[in-house]
Amino acid sequence: SGYVGLGGYALYSGKFMRLEFRPDAALLKMLVKESFPLLLSGCLTLIYFRADVFMLSKMKGFEAVGYYRVAVRFSETLDLFCVAVLVSIFPILARTFKENRVDFERTVRKGFSVMLLAGLPMLMGGSLAAKDLIVLFFGAKYLPSVLTFQLLLGYTAFGYLNSLLVNILIACGKQTVDAWFSLFLVLLNIVMNFFLIPVISFNGAAVATVAVQVANAIFMTIYAKYNSQIRMPVPCKDICAAIALNLLFLALLIGLRWLAPFPVLVFIL
């Protein structure tokens, strides 16, 4: 299927450009040099997403892994929106970083707003609905996964921001820095899992995952803001507005849940 898809892309691209399959040693050398940090970062990210499950299976057994994987499945599903948005934003970031500083900063601010306005409702609304979702899709026997899912929703919210920050680094030609951050993620995640899993089992793995994402978001933001080449704007007003809007959204949800036994009042509201 992969080859069929590649062939389809090649045929469609032929409408807009001329494709020539001639080796270019200089181009190949440049592509390998530029893409190797991305390859390394991808491998480290894969290790990051698998290390907790491996350590959990060795320390607590496969029953704990089962509870943990149920929560992970939900959080991984929520990542699809982030991927779709960043596919659209990345080319704009790469172009405006080189051509127009004003447009670059505007794109960064909008990117932050979109990621926060998407990630925070998932965190807040998902936390309230976690028990119902787990029971609906997996049954009451997986109720121990509820707290784990609620914790991993924090990973989703900060993961959205981190994904944006990674795309900003790559668009600015800092893929090597991204690889170093990926190494930091892996090492910190392993260390935290080593200490937390024996104490609170699969919830420890979830806490480690969220804590690592929070730390990574802080360090990447600081780097991108104060690096002399990037000078990424941090839209504090937009961030505060998004948080305030989502707190209002959370209060509304809590209010509606409280009024659920009184359907007449809910209808009037």
mmCIF file of C-alpha atoms in Angstrom:
data_model
loop_
_atom_site.group_PDB
_atom_site.id
_atom_site.type_symbol
_atom_site.label_atom_id
_atom_site.label_comp_id
_atom_site.label_asym_id
_atom_site.label_seq_id
_atom_site.Cartn_x
_atom_site.Cartn_y
_atom_site.Cartn_z
ATOM 1 C CA SER A 1 0.000 0.000 0.000
ATOM 2 C CA GLY A 2 2.903 2.329 0.718
ATOM 3 C CA TYR A 3 4.324 1.887 -2.789
ATOM 4 C CA VAL A 4 0.875 2.402 -4.324
ATOM 5 C CA GLY A 5 0.498 5.624 -2.370
ATOM 6 C CA LEU A 6 3.973 6.791 -3.421
ATOM 7 C CA GLY A 7 3.133 6.078 -7.049
ATOM 8 C CA GLY A 8 -0.092 8.041 -6.741
ATOM 9 C CA TYR A 9 1.740 11.039 -5.281
ATOM 10 C CA ALA A 10 4.311 10.853 -8.096
ATOM 11 C CA LEU A 11 1.642 10.783 -10.799
ATOM 12 C CA TYR A 12 -0.293 13.650 -9.252
ATOM 13 C CA SER A 13 2.841 15.748 -8.690
ATOM 14 C CA GLY A 14 3.689 15.349 -12.365
ATOM 15 C CA LYS A 15 0.878 17.779 -13.144
ATOM 16 C CA PHE A 16 2.750 20.587 -11.407
ATOM 17 C CA MET A 17 6.434 19.747 -11.837
ATOM 18 C CA ARG A 18 8.798 17.680 -13.908
ATOM 19 C CA LEU A 19 10.101 14.654 -12.053
ATOM 20 C CA GLU A 20 13.627 13.512 -12.889
ATOM 21 C CA PHE A 21 15.128 10.403 -11.300
ATOM 22 C CA ARG A 22 18.799 11.267 -11.659
ATOM 23 C CA PRO A 23 21.207 10.847 -8.721
ATOM 24 C CA ASP A 24 22.649 14.102 -7.416
ATOM 25 C CA ALA A 25 25.488 13.395 -4.994
ATOM 26 C CA ALA A 26 25.615 16.929 -3.612
ATOM 27 C CA LEU A 27 21.855 17.016 -3.051
ATOM 28 C CA LEU A 28 21.829 13.578 -1.430
ATOM 29 C CA LYS A 29 24.648 14.593 0.911
ATOM 30 C CA MET A 30 22.783 17.741 1.913
ATOM 31 C CA LEU A 31 19.524 15.854 2.482
ATOM 32 C CA VAL A 32 21.218 13.220 4.650
ATOM 33 C CA LYS A 33 22.979 15.892 6.685
ATOM 34 C CA GLU A 34 19.791 17.890 7.247
ATOM 35 C CA SER A 35 17.504 14.917 7.880
ATOM 36 C CA PHE A 36 19.729 12.795 10.136
ATOM 37 C CA PRO A 37 18.825 14.765 13.302
ATOM 38 C CA LEU A 38 15.159 14.217 12.416
ATOM 39 C CA LEU A 39 15.785 10.488 12.044
ATOM 40 C CA LEU A 40 17.554 10.418 15.394
ATOM 41 C CA SER A 41 14.765 12.445 17.001
ATOM 42 C CA GLY A 42 12.166 10.065 15.576
ATOM 43 C CA CYS A 43 13.978 7.025 16.990
ATOM 44 C CA LEU A 44 14.313 8.667 20.402
ATOM 45 C CA THR A 45 10.628 9.617 20.366
ATOM 46 C CA LEU A 46 9.729 6.005 19.610
ATOM 47 C CA ILE A 47 11.806 4.892 22.597
ATOM 48 C CA TYR A 48 10.113 7.557 24.724
ATOM 49 C CA PHE A 49 6.646 6.207 23.887
ATOM 50 C CA ARG A 50 7.648 2.573 24.507
ATOM 51 C CA ALA A 51 9.948 2.812 27.531
ATOM 52 C CA ASP A 52 7.156 3.297 30.067
ATOM 53 C CA VAL A 53 5.243 0.214 28.880
ATOM 54 C CA PHE A 54 8.402 -1.905 28.937
ATOM 55 C CA MET A 55 9.367 -0.743 32.436
ATOM 56 C CA LEU A 56 5.808 -1.145 33.689
ATOM 57 C CA SER A 57 5.641 -4.735 32.415
ATOM 58 C CA LYS A 58 8.897 -5.610 34.179
ATOM 59 C CA MET A 59 8.083 -3.867 37.462
ATOM 60 C CA LYS A 60 4.330 -4.445 37.855
ATOM 61 C CA GLY A 61 3.283 -7.073 35.323
ATOM 62 C CA PHE A 62 0.987 -7.146 32.322
ATOM 63 C CA GLU A 63 -2.207 -6.414 34.247
ATOM 64 C CA ALA A 64 -0.854 -2.946 35.027
ATOM 65 C CA VAL A 65 0.173 -2.577 31.371
ATOM 66 C CA GLY A 66 -3.417 -3.375 30.344
ATOM 67 C CA TYR A 67 -4.875 -0.639 32.534
ATOM 68 C CA TYR A 68 -2.246 1.804 31.301
ATOM 69 C CA ARG A 69 -2.712 1.004 27.613
ATOM 70 C CA VAL A 70 -6.455 1.645 27.829
ATOM 71 C CA ALA A 71 -5.781 5.229 28.938
ATOM 72 C CA VAL A 72 -2.981 5.651 26.386
ATOM 73 C CA ARG A 73 -5.276 4.640 23.528
ATOM 74 C CA PHE A 74 -7.619 7.519 24.279
ATOM 75 C CA SER A 75 -4.830 10.077 24.561
ATOM 76 C CA GLU A 76 -3.185 8.883 21.327
ATOM 77 C CA THR A 77 -6.496 9.256 19.486
ATOM 78 C CA LEU A 78 -6.679 12.905 20.549
ATOM 79 C CA ASP A 79 -3.315 13.553 18.852
ATOM 80 C CA LEU A 80 -4.897 13.288 15.382
ATOM 81 C CA PHE A 81 -6.195 16.867 15.499
ATOM 82 C CA CYS A 82 -2.750 18.190 16.412
ATOM 83 C CA VAL A 83 -1.111 16.361 13.498
ATOM 84 C CA ALA A 84 -3.682 17.707 11.033
ATOM 85 C CA VAL A 85 -3.171 21.314 12.169
ATOM 86 C CA LEU A 86 0.624 21.173 12.167
ATOM 87 C CA VAL A 87 0.726 19.776 8.634
ATOM 88 C CA SER A 88 -0.920 23.050 7.580
ATOM 89 C CA ILE A 89 1.118 25.360 9.813
ATOM 90 C CA PHE A 90 4.641 24.036 9.178
ATOM 91 C CA PRO A 91 5.068 25.275 5.568
ATOM 92 C CA ILE A 92 3.903 28.735 6.638
ATOM 93 C CA LEU A 93 6.362 28.785 9.538
ATOM 94 C CA ALA A 94 9.267 27.714 7.308
ATOM 95 C CA ARG A 95 8.471 30.306 4.636
ATOM 96 C CA THR A 96 7.724 33.265 6.886
ATOM 97 C CA PHE A 97 10.784 32.650 9.091
ATOM 98 C CA LYS A 98 12.972 33.350 6.071
ATOM 99 C CA GLU A 99 10.882 35.962 4.287
ATOM 100 C CA ASN A 100 8.707 37.961 6.686
ATOM 101 C CA ARG A 101 9.334 38.328 10.403
ATOM 102 C CA VAL A 102 5.946 39.931 11.083
ATOM 103 C CA ASP A 103 4.053 37.067 9.429
ATOM 104 C CA PHE A 104 6.217 34.537 11.282
ATOM 105 C CA GLU A 105 5.347 36.031 14.663
ATOM 106 C CA ARG A 106 1.663 36.219 13.692
ATOM 107 C CA THR A 107 1.697 32.543 12.685
ATOM 108 C CA VAL A 108 3.354 31.567 15.973
ATOM 109 C CA ARG A 109 0.735 33.466 17.984
ATOM 110 C CA LYS A 110 -2.099 31.858 16.048
ATOM 111 C CA GLY A 111 -0.465 28.460 16.452
ATOM 112 C CA PHE A 112 -0.315 28.895 20.223
ATOM 113 C CA SER A 113 -3.959 29.978 20.314
ATOM 114 C CA VAL A 114 -5.161 27.035 18.226
ATOM 115 C CA MET A 115 -3.201 24.481 20.247
ATOM 116 C CA LEU A 116 -4.394 25.879 23.569
ATOM 117 C CA LEU A 117 -8.008 26.220 22.443
ATOM 118 C CA ALA A 118 -7.897 22.602 21.274
ATOM 119 C CA GLY A 119 -5.817 21.001 24.021
ATOM 120 C CA LEU A 120 -7.296 22.645 27.102
ATOM 121 C CA PRO A 121 -10.948 21.672 26.394
ATOM 122 C CA MET A 122 -9.788 18.090 25.908
ATOM 123 C CA LEU A 123 -8.021 18.259 29.269
ATOM 124 C CA MET A 124 -10.925 19.800 31.148
ATOM 125 C CA GLY A 125 -13.872 18.175 29.411
ATOM 126 C CA GLY A 126 -12.144 14.824 29.153
ATOM 127 C CA SER A 127 -11.351 14.841 32.868
ATOM 128 C CA LEU A 128 -15.026 15.205 33.671
ATOM 129 C CA ALA A 129 -16.113 12.552 31.178
ATOM 130 C CA ALA A 130 -13.237 10.117 31.785
ATOM 131 C CA LYS A 131 -15.211 7.616 33.858
ATOM 132 C CA ASP A 132 -18.114 7.521 31.419
ATOM 133 C CA LEU A 133 -15.798 7.075 28.431
ATOM 134 C CA ILE A 134 -13.818 4.249 30.016
ATOM 135 C CA VAL A 135 -16.978 2.366 31.018
ATOM 136 C CA LEU A 136 -18.619 2.964 27.640
ATOM 137 C CA PHE A 137 -15.732 1.693 25.499
ATOM 138 C CA PHE A 138 -13.998 -0.829 27.764
ATOM 139 C CA GLY A 139 -16.401 -1.748 30.557
ATOM 140 C CA ALA A 140 -16.471 -1.278 34.332
ATOM 141 C CA LYS A 141 -13.583 -3.696 34.852
ATOM 142 C CA TYR A 142 -11.242 -0.966 33.546
ATOM 143 C CA LEU A 143 -12.318 1.679 36.071
ATOM 144 C CA PRO A 144 -8.751 1.748 37.518
ATOM 145 C CA SER A 145 -7.761 3.369 34.206
ATOM 146 C CA VAL A 146 -9.912 6.451 34.847
ATOM 147 C CA LEU A 147 -7.340 8.372 36.903
ATOM 148 C CA THR A 148 -4.615 7.349 34.461
ATOM 149 C CA PHE A 149 -6.636 8.721 31.557
ATOM 150 C CA GLN A 150 -7.258 11.976 33.431
ATOM 151 C CA LEU A 151 -3.532 12.343 34.060
ATOM 152 C CA LEU A 152 -2.637 11.600 30.442
ATOM 153 C CA LEU A 153 -5.004 14.323 29.275
ATOM 154 C CA GLY A 154 -2.405 16.678 30.734
ATOM 155 C CA TYR A 155 0.083 15.044 28.392
ATOM 156 C CA THR A 156 -2.289 15.790 25.502
ATOM 157 C CA ALA A 157 -2.593 19.488 26.373
ATOM 158 C CA PHE A 158 1.154 20.039 26.792
ATOM 159 C CA GLY A 159 1.903 17.640 23.932
ATOM 160 C CA TYR A 160 -0.004 19.953 21.576
ATOM 161 C CA LEU A 161 2.232 22.860 22.609
ATOM 162 C CA ASN A 162 5.374 20.741 22.355
ATOM 163 C CA SER A 163 4.444 19.596 18.864
ATOM 164 C CA LEU A 164 4.067 23.224 17.811
ATOM 165 C CA LEU A 165 7.412 24.122 19.408
ATOM 166 C CA VAL A 166 9.141 21.212 17.652
ATOM 167 C CA ASN A 167 7.764 22.396 14.309
ATOM 168 C CA ILE A 168 8.995 25.923 15.046
ATOM 169 C CA LEU A 169 12.493 24.614 15.790
ATOM 170 C CA ILE A 170 12.589 22.547 12.585
ATOM 171 C CA ALA A 171 11.176 25.398 10.489
ATOM 172 C CA CYS A 172 13.997 27.584 11.835
ATOM 173 C CA GLY A 173 16.655 24.976 10.945
ATOM 174 C CA LYS A 174 17.199 23.799 14.528
ATOM 175 C CA GLN A 175 16.499 20.092 14.039
ATOM 176 C CA THR A 176 19.738 19.203 15.833
ATOM 177 C CA VAL A 177 18.475 21.045 18.905
ATOM 178 C CA ASP A 178 15.220 19.112 18.618
ATOM 179 C CA ALA A 179 17.220 15.855 18.688
ATOM 180 C CA TRP A 180 18.906 16.950 21.926
ATOM 181 C CA PHE A 181 15.535 17.768 23.440
ATOM 182 C CA SER A 182 14.294 14.310 22.390
ATOM 183 C CA LEU A 183 17.255 12.729 24.169
ATOM 184 C CA PHE A 184 16.422 14.787 27.256
ATOM 185 C CA LEU A 185 12.815 13.527 27.068
ATOM 186 C CA VAL A 186 13.878 9.889 26.928
ATOM 187 C CA LEU A 187 16.374 10.082 29.781
ATOM 188 C CA LEU A 188 14.100 12.071 32.093
ATOM 189 C CA ASN A 189 11.172 9.768 31.328
ATOM 190 C CA ILE A 190 13.201 6.639 32.148
ATOM 191 C CA VAL A 191 14.491 8.120 35.413
ATOM 192 C CA MET A 192 11.044 9.243 36.557
ATOM 193 C CA ASN A 193 9.451 5.921 35.644
ATOM 194 C CA PHE A 194 12.167 4.096 37.582
ATOM 195 C CA PHE A 195 11.179 5.934 40.760
ATOM 196 C CA LEU A 196 7.413 6.359 40.291
ATOM 197 C CA ILE A 197 6.263 2.994 38.908
ATOM 198 C CA PRO A 198 7.272 0.996 42.030
ATOM 199 C CA VAL A 199 5.296 3.444 44.192
ATOM 200 C CA ILE A 200 2.062 4.141 42.243
ATOM 201 C CA SER A 201 2.230 1.596 39.422
ATOM 202 C CA PHE A 202 0.679 2.603 36.077
ATOM 203 C CA ASN A 203 -0.384 5.974 37.460
ATOM 204 C CA GLY A 204 3.306 6.605 38.105
ATOM 205 C CA ALA A 205 4.002 6.066 34.412
ATOM 206 C CA ALA A 206 1.266 8.587 33.591
ATOM 207 C CA VAL A 207 2.659 11.150 36.053
ATOM 208 C CA ALA A 208 6.132 10.720 34.537
ATOM 209 C CA THR A 209 4.766 11.220 31.026
ATOM 210 C CA VAL A 210 2.974 14.449 31.954
ATOM 211 C CA ALA A 211 5.870 15.823 34.009
ATOM 212 C CA VAL A 212 8.311 15.247 31.162
ATOM 213 C CA GLN A 213 6.021 17.038 28.706
ATOM 214 C CA VAL A 214 5.669 20.013 31.053
ATOM 215 C CA ALA A 215 9.441 20.245 31.541
ATOM 216 C CA ASN A 216 10.055 19.934 27.811
ATOM 217 C CA ALA A 217 7.524 22.677 27.025
ATOM 218 C CA ILE A 218 9.219 25.039 29.486
ATOM 219 C CA PHE A 219 12.751 24.384 28.219
ATOM 220 C CA MET A 220 11.832 24.542 24.532
ATOM 221 C CA THR A 221 9.916 27.784 25.040
ATOM 222 C CA ILE A 222 12.861 29.368 26.840
ATOM 223 C CA TYR A 223 15.277 28.231 24.136
ATOM 224 C CA ALA A 224 13.111 29.404 21.238
ATOM 225 C CA LYS A 225 12.402 32.750 22.898
ATOM 226 C CA TYR A 226 15.992 33.660 23.768
ATOM 227 C CA ASN A 227 17.826 32.091 20.829
ATOM 228 C CA SER A 228 19.230 34.991 18.791
ATOM 229 C CA GLN A 229 18.182 33.452 15.472
ATOM 230 C CA ILE A 230 14.629 32.430 16.380
ATOM 231 C CA ARG A 231 13.487 35.036 18.936
ATOM 232 C CA MET A 232 10.101 33.326 19.153
ATOM 233 C CA PRO A 233 7.356 35.572 20.544
ATOM 234 C CA VAL A 234 5.508 34.121 23.529
ATOM 235 C CA PRO A 235 1.895 35.368 23.301
ATOM 236 C CA CYS A 236 1.213 35.668 27.036
ATOM 237 C CA LYS A 237 -2.063 37.565 26.523
ATOM 238 C CA ASP A 238 -3.378 34.942 24.115
ATOM 239 C CA ILE A 239 -2.328 32.155 26.495
ATOM 240 C CA CYS A 240 -4.090 33.814 29.448
ATOM 241 C CA ALA A 241 -7.201 34.433 27.337
ATOM 242 C CA ALA A 242 -7.297 30.785 26.229
ATOM 243 C CA ILE A 243 -6.889 29.564 29.822
ATOM 244 C CA ALA A 244 -9.633 31.928 31.053
ATOM 245 C CA LEU A 245 -11.993 30.828 28.275
ATOM 246 C CA ASN A 246 -11.409 27.175 29.076
ATOM 247 C CA LEU A 247 -11.919 27.722 32.806
ATOM 248 C CA LEU A 248 -15.270 29.267 31.925
ATOM 249 C CA PHE A 249 -15.980 26.234 29.759
ATOM 250 C CA LEU A 250 -15.075 23.950 32.668
ATOM 251 C CA ALA A 251 -17.330 25.853 35.057
ATOM 252 C CA LEU A 252 -20.183 25.540 32.566
ATOM 253 C CA LEU A 253 -19.669 21.787 32.265
ATOM 254 C CA ILE A 254 -19.535 21.336 36.031
ATOM 255 C CA GLY A 255 -22.700 23.404 36.372
ATOM 256 C CA LEU A 256 -24.546 21.345 33.776
ATOM 257 C CA ARG A 257 -23.468 18.115 35.453
ATOM 258 C CA TRP A 258 -24.696 19.448 38.797
ATOM 259 C CA LEU A 259 -28.030 20.396 37.225
ATOM 260 C CA ALA A 260 -28.417 17.049 35.458
ATOM 261 C CA PRO A 261 -30.890 15.741 38.080
ATOM 262 C CA PHE A 262 -33.028 18.833 37.329
ATOM 263 C CA PRO A 263 -33.812 18.619 33.570
ATOM 264 C CA VAL A 264 -36.282 21.509 33.669
ATOM 265 C CA LEU A 265 -33.585 23.917 34.877
ATOM 266 C CA VAL A 266 -31.158 22.659 32.212
ATOM 267 C CA PHE A 267 -33.837 23.248 29.520
ATOM 268 C CA ILE A 268 -34.494 26.800 30.772
ATOM 269 C CA LEU A 269 -30.748 27.596 30.750
#
